[in-house]
Amino acid sequence: MTADNPDDLTEDERAYLAAADAAAGLAEHCKKLRERGAFVDRDPLSQIINFLMTELWDRSFSQSEIRVAFNAAVKDMNRYAAGQERR
C-alpha cells in the first residue's frame, strides 16, 4: 500500500494512511516540545503518551486493546531501531 496514487487506495487504506499521518504529526509535536525544553519539570513524552492512552479509552478501546497495542509497539522497537538507542 502506497499513497503514490490515492485513487487506487480503498477507503480503509486511506483511513489507515490518515492515522499514520496523524501519528507522524503527533511525533513531530513531541519533538518540538523536547527541542524547546517545554515542561522541564515533567517528562512531556510520558504526559503525551498518557493523553493518547486516555483518548483511546474515551473512544471505546478497551484497557486490554490499549495495553496489547502499546506492548506490541515496544516489542517491535528494537527491530525498527536496529538496536540504536537514538537516531
PDB file of N, CA, C and O in Angstrom, residues 35-75:
ATOM      1  N   GLU A  35      12.645  19.883  21.932  1.00  0.00           N
ATOM      2  CA  GLU A  35      13.636  20.855  21.465  1.00  0.00           C
ATOM      3  C   GLU A  35      13.488  22.197  22.171  1.00  0.00           C
ATOM      4  O   GLU A  35      14.474  22.887  22.418  1.00  0.00           O
ATOM      5  N   ARG A  36      12.259  22.583  22.467  1.00  0.00           N
ATOM      6  CA  ARG A  36      12.009  23.857  23.153  1.00  0.00           C
ATOM      7  C   ARG A  36      12.285  23.770  24.645  1.00  0.00           C
ATOM      8  O   ARG A  36      12.304  24.788  25.334  1.00  0.00           O
ATOM      9  N   GLY A  37      12.472  22.558  25.138  1.00  0.00           N
ATOM     10  CA  GLY A  37      12.673  22.392  26.571  1.00  0.00           C
ATOM     11  C   GLY A  37      11.391  22.626  27.349  1.00  0.00           C
ATOM     12  O   GLY A  37      11.415  22.986  28.517  1.00  0.00           O
ATOM     13  N   ALA A  38      10.263  22.434  26.676  1.00  0.00           N
ATOM     14  CA  ALA A  38       8.964  22.646  27.313  1.00  0.00           C
ATOM     15  C   ALA A  38       8.767  21.640  28.450  1.00  0.00           C
ATOM     16  O   ALA A  38       9.258  20.520  28.397  1.00  0.00           O
ATOM     17  N   PHE A  39       8.073  22.074  29.456  1.00  0.00           N
ATOM     18  CA  PHE A  39       7.715  21.203  30.573  1.00  0.00           C
ATOM     19  C   PHE A  39       8.951  20.580  31.207  1.00  0.00           C
ATOM     20  O   PHE A  39       9.007  19.385  31.445  1.00  0.00           O
ATOM     21  N   VAL A  40       9.964  21.408  31.470  1.00  0.00           N
ATOM     22  CA  VAL A  40      11.225  20.917  32.023  1.00  0.00           C
ATOM     23  C   VAL A  40      10.992  20.153  33.323  1.00  0.00           C
ATOM     24  O   VAL A  40      11.687  19.185  33.614  1.00  0.00           O
ATOM     25  N   ASP A  41       9.986  20.556  34.074  1.00  0.00           N
ATOM     26  CA  ASP A  41       9.728  19.915  35.360  1.00  0.00           C
ATOM     27  C   ASP A  41       9.029  18.567  35.238  1.00  0.00           C
ATOM     28  O   ASP A  41       8.851  17.866  36.212  1.00  0.00           O
ATOM     29  N   ARG A  42       8.592  18.191  34.030  1.00  0.00           N
ATOM     30  CA  ARG A  42       7.977  16.869  33.827  1.00  0.00           C
ATOM     31  C   ARG A  42       8.453  16.311  32.497  1.00  0.00           C
ATOM     32  O   ARG A  42       9.051  17.007  31.698  1.00  0.00           O
ATOM     33  N   ASP A  43       8.156  15.077  32.278  1.00  0.00           N
ATOM     34  CA  ASP A  43       8.546  14.389  31.048  1.00  0.00           C
ATOM     35  C   ASP A  43       7.419  14.558  30.024  1.00  0.00           C
ATOM     36  O   ASP A  43       6.385  13.906  30.141  1.00  0.00           O
ATOM     37  N   PRO A  44       7.594  15.431  29.020  1.00  0.00           N
ATOM     38  CA  PRO A  44       6.485  15.686  28.090  1.00  0.00           C
ATOM     39  C   PRO A  44       6.071  14.465  27.281  1.00  0.00           C
ATOM     40  O   PRO A  44       4.886  14.277  27.018  1.00  0.00           O
ATOM     41  N   LEU A  45       7.005  13.604  26.926  1.00  0.00           N
ATOM     42  CA  LEU A  45       6.641  12.428  26.139  1.00  0.00           C
ATOM     43  C   LEU A  45       5.730  11.497  26.940  1.00  0.00           C
ATOM     44  O   LEU A  45       4.719  11.023  26.426  1.00  0.00           O
ATOM     45  N   SER A  46       6.074  11.268  28.206  1.00  0.00           N
ATOM     46  CA  SER A  46       5.215  10.419  29.043  1.00  0.00           C
ATOM     47  C   SER A  46       3.824  11.023  29.192  1.00  0.00           C
ATOM     48  O   SER A  46       2.816  10.317  29.148  1.00  0.00           O
ATOM     49  N   GLN A  47       3.780  12.332  29.368  1.00  0.00           N
ATOM     50  CA  GLN A  47       2.490  13.016  29.502  1.00  0.00           C
ATOM     51  C   GLN A  47       1.647  12.860  28.230  1.00  0.00           C
ATOM     52  O   GLN A  47       0.458  12.567  28.288  1.00  0.00           O
ATOM     53  N   ILE A  48       2.272  13.019  27.079  1.00  0.00           N
ATOM     54  CA  ILE A  48       1.550  12.927  25.805  1.00  0.00           C
ATOM     55  C   ILE A  48       1.098  11.494  25.539  1.00  0.00           C
ATOM     56  O   ILE A  48      -0.030  11.271  25.080  1.00  0.00           O
ATOM     57  N   ILE A  49       1.957  10.517  25.837  1.00  0.00           N
ATOM     58  CA  ILE A  49       1.560   9.118  25.664  1.00  0.00           C
ATOM     59  C   ILE A  49       0.378   8.808  26.584  1.00  0.00           C
ATOM     60  O   ILE A  49      -0.554   8.098  26.202  1.00  0.00           O
ATOM     61  N   ASN A  50       0.401   9.380  27.781  1.00  0.00           N
ATOM     62  CA  ASN A  50      -0.732   9.200  28.683  1.00  0.00           C
ATOM     63  C   ASN A  50      -1.996   9.832  28.101  1.00  0.00           C
ATOM     64  O   ASN A  50      -3.084   9.248  28.181  1.00  0.00           O
ATOM     65  N   PHE A  51      -1.863  11.028  27.513  1.00  0.00           N
ATOM     66  CA  PHE A  51      -3.018  11.666  26.851  1.00  0.00           C
ATOM     67  C   PHE A  51      -3.557  10.761  25.738  1.00  0.00           C
ATOM     68  O   PHE A  51      -4.763  10.588  25.596  1.00  0.00           O
ATOM     69  N   LEU A  52      -2.642  10.192  24.943  1.00  0.00           N
ATOM     70  CA  LEU A  52      -3.066   9.306  23.855  1.00  0.00           C
ATOM     71  C   LEU A  52      -3.838   8.111  24.416  1.00  0.00           C
ATOM     72  O   LEU A  52      -4.907   7.747  23.904  1.00  0.00           O
ATOM     73  N   MET A  53      -3.315   7.518  25.473  1.00  0.00           N
ATOM     74  CA  MET A  53      -3.987   6.372  26.087  1.00  0.00           C
ATOM     75  C   MET A  53      -5.395   6.746  26.552  1.00  0.00           C
ATOM     76  O   MET A  53      -6.354   6.017  26.295  1.00  0.00           O
ATOM     77  N   THR A  54      -5.521   7.907  27.209  1.00  0.00           N
ATOM     78  CA  THR A  54      -6.851   8.285  27.702  1.00  0.00           C
ATOM     79  C   THR A  54      -7.794   8.625  26.555  1.00  0.00           C
ATOM     80  O   THR A  54      -8.991   8.337  26.631  1.00  0.00           O
ATOM     81  N   GLU A  55      -7.259   9.190  25.483  1.00  0.00           N
ATOM     82  CA  GLU A  55      -8.109   9.480  24.318  1.00  0.00           C
ATOM     83  C   GLU A  55      -8.592   8.188  23.665  1.00  0.00           C
ATOM     84  O   GLU A  55      -9.738   8.102  23.213  1.00  0.00           O
ATOM     85  N   LEU A  56      -7.725   7.185  23.609  1.00  0.00           N
ATOM     86  CA  LEU A  56      -8.150   5.882  23.071  1.00  0.00           C
ATOM     87  C   LEU A  56      -9.228   5.264  23.961  1.00  0.00           C
ATOM     88  O   LEU A  56     -10.239   4.746  23.471  1.00  0.00           O
ATOM     89  N   TRP A  57      -9.023   5.346  25.272  1.00  0.00           N
ATOM     90  CA  TRP A  57     -10.015   4.835  26.222  1.00  0.00           C
ATOM     91  C   TRP A  57     -11.355   5.556  26.029  1.00  0.00           C
ATOM     92  O   TRP A  57     -12.412   4.929  25.994  1.00  0.00           O
ATOM     93  N   ASP A  58     -11.300   6.879  25.879  1.00  0.00           N
ATOM     94  CA  ASP A  58     -12.522   7.669  25.704  1.00  0.00           C
ATOM     95  C   ASP A  58     -13.244   7.344  24.399  1.00  0.00           C
ATOM     96  O   ASP A  58     -14.425   7.664  24.255  1.00  0.00           O
ATOM     97  N   ARG A  59     -12.543   6.706  23.476  1.00  0.00           N
ATOM     98  CA  ARG A  59     -13.148   6.328  22.197  1.00  0.00           C
ATOM     99  C   ARG A  59     -13.433   4.830  22.129  1.00  0.00           C
ATOM    100  O   ARG A  59     -13.463   4.217  21.079  1.00  0.00           O
ATOM    101  N   SER A  60     -13.618   4.252  23.319  1.00  0.00           N
ATOM    102  CA  SER A  60     -14.123   2.880  23.497  1.00  0.00           C
ATOM    103  C   SER A  60     -13.140   1.766  23.186  1.00  0.00           C
ATOM    104  O   SER A  60     -13.558   0.625  22.964  1.00  0.00           O
ATOM    105  N   PHE A  61     -11.828   2.072  23.152  1.00  0.00           N
ATOM    106  CA  PHE A  61     -10.869   0.978  23.101  1.00  0.00           C
ATOM    107  C   PHE A  61     -10.756   0.440  24.524  1.00  0.00           C
ATOM    108  O   PHE A  61     -10.771   1.198  25.494  1.00  0.00           O
ATOM    109  N   SER A  62     -10.644  -0.877  24.658  1.00  0.00           N
ATOM    110  CA  SER A  62     -10.562  -1.471  25.992  1.00  0.00           C
ATOM    111  C   SER A  62      -9.157  -1.320  26.568  1.00  0.00           C
ATOM    112  O   SER A  62      -8.187  -1.076  25.840  1.00  0.00           O
ATOM    113  N   GLN A  63      -9.058  -1.478  27.887  1.00  0.00           N
ATOM    114  CA  GLN A  63      -7.744  -1.459  28.530  1.00  0.00           C
ATOM    115  C   GLN A  63      -6.838  -2.524  27.915  1.00  0.00           C
ATOM    116  O   GLN A  63      -5.658  -2.265  27.653  1.00  0.00           O
ATOM    117  N   SER A  64      -7.413  -3.685  27.664  1.00  0.00           N
ATOM    118  CA  SER A  64      -6.622  -4.776  27.079  1.00  0.00           C
ATOM    119  C   SER A  64      -6.128  -4.417  25.679  1.00  0.00           C
ATOM    120  O   SER A  64      -4.965  -4.667  25.351  1.00  0.00           O
ATOM    121  N   GLU A  65      -7.002  -3.850  24.854  1.00  0.00           N
ATOM    122  CA  GLU A  65      -6.588  -3.466  23.497  1.00  0.00           C
ATOM    123  C   GLU A  65      -5.457  -2.438  23.533  1.00  0.00           C
ATOM    124  O   GLU A  65      -4.483  -2.546  22.787  1.00  0.00           O
ATOM    125  N   ILE A  66      -5.595  -1.456  24.403  1.00  0.00           N
ATOM    126  CA  ILE A  66      -4.579  -0.397  24.514  1.00  0.00           C
ATOM    127  C   ILE A  66      -3.270  -0.989  25.007  1.00  0.00           C
ATOM    128  O   ILE A  66      -2.200  -0.740  24.435  1.00  0.00           O
ATOM    129  N   ARG A  67      -3.334  -1.799  26.043  1.00  0.00           N
ATOM    130  CA  ARG A  67      -2.131  -2.397  26.635  1.00  0.00           C
ATOM    131  C   ARG A  67      -1.427  -3.294  25.619  1.00  0.00           C
ATOM    132  O   ARG A  67      -0.200  -3.218  25.442  1.00  0.00           O
ATOM    133  N   VAL A  68      -2.176  -4.133  24.924  1.00  0.00           N
ATOM    134  CA  VAL A  68      -1.590  -5.035  23.926  1.00  0.00           C
ATOM    135  C   VAL A  68      -0.916  -4.230  22.817  1.00  0.00           C
ATOM    136  O   VAL A  68       0.205  -4.540  22.393  1.00  0.00           O
ATOM    137  N   ALA A  69      -1.572  -3.166  22.359  1.00  0.00           N
ATOM    138  CA  ALA A  69      -1.006  -2.351  21.285  1.00  0.00           C
ATOM    139  C   ALA A  69       0.280  -1.653  21.725  1.00  0.00           C
ATOM    140  O   ALA A  69       1.280  -1.649  20.996  1.00  0.00           O
ATOM    141  N   PHE A  70       0.284  -1.066  22.920  1.00  0.00           N
ATOM    142  CA  PHE A  70       1.494  -0.394  23.416  1.00  0.00           C
ATOM    143  C   PHE A  70       2.615  -1.402  23.627  1.00  0.00           C
ATOM    144  O   PHE A  70       3.761  -1.150  23.242  1.00  0.00           O
ATOM    145  N   ASN A  71       2.306  -2.555  24.226  1.00  0.00           N
ATOM    146  CA  ASN A  71       3.328  -3.574  24.452  1.00  0.00           C
ATOM    147  C   ASN A  71       3.881  -4.117  23.134  1.00  0.00           C
ATOM    148  O   ASN A  71       5.090  -4.344  23.021  1.00  0.00           O
ATOM    149  N   ALA A  72       3.023  -4.330  22.153  1.00  0.00           N
ATOM    150  CA  ALA A  72       3.490  -4.816  20.848  1.00  0.00           C
ATOM    151  C   ALA A  72       4.395  -3.791  20.182  1.00  0.00           C
ATOM    152  O   ALA A  72       5.417  -4.146  19.572  1.00  0.00           O
ATOM    153  N   ALA A  73       4.048  -2.517  20.312  1.00  0.00           N
ATOM    154  CA  ALA A  73       4.887  -1.466  19.724  1.00  0.00           C
ATOM    155  C   ALA A  73       6.260  -1.435  20.387  1.00  0.00           C
ATOM    156  O   ALA A  73       7.284  -1.320  19.704  1.00  0.00           O
ATOM    157  N   VAL A  74       6.299  -1.564  21.706  1.00  0.00           N
ATOM    158  CA  VAL A  74       7.574  -1.560  22.422  1.00  0.00           C
ATOM    159  C   VAL A  74       8.400  -2.790  22.034  1.00  0.00           C
ATOM    160  O   VAL A  74       9.610  -2.689  21.814  1.00  0.00           O
ATOM    161  N   LYS A  75       7.755  -3.951  21.913  1.00  0.00           N
ATOM    162  CA  LYS A  75       8.467  -5.162  21.499  1.00  0.00           C
ATOM    163  C   LYS A  75       9.071  -5.008  20.102  1.00  0.00           C
ATOM    164  O   LYS A  75      10.134  -5.555  19.815  1.00  0.00           O
TER     165      LYS A  75
END
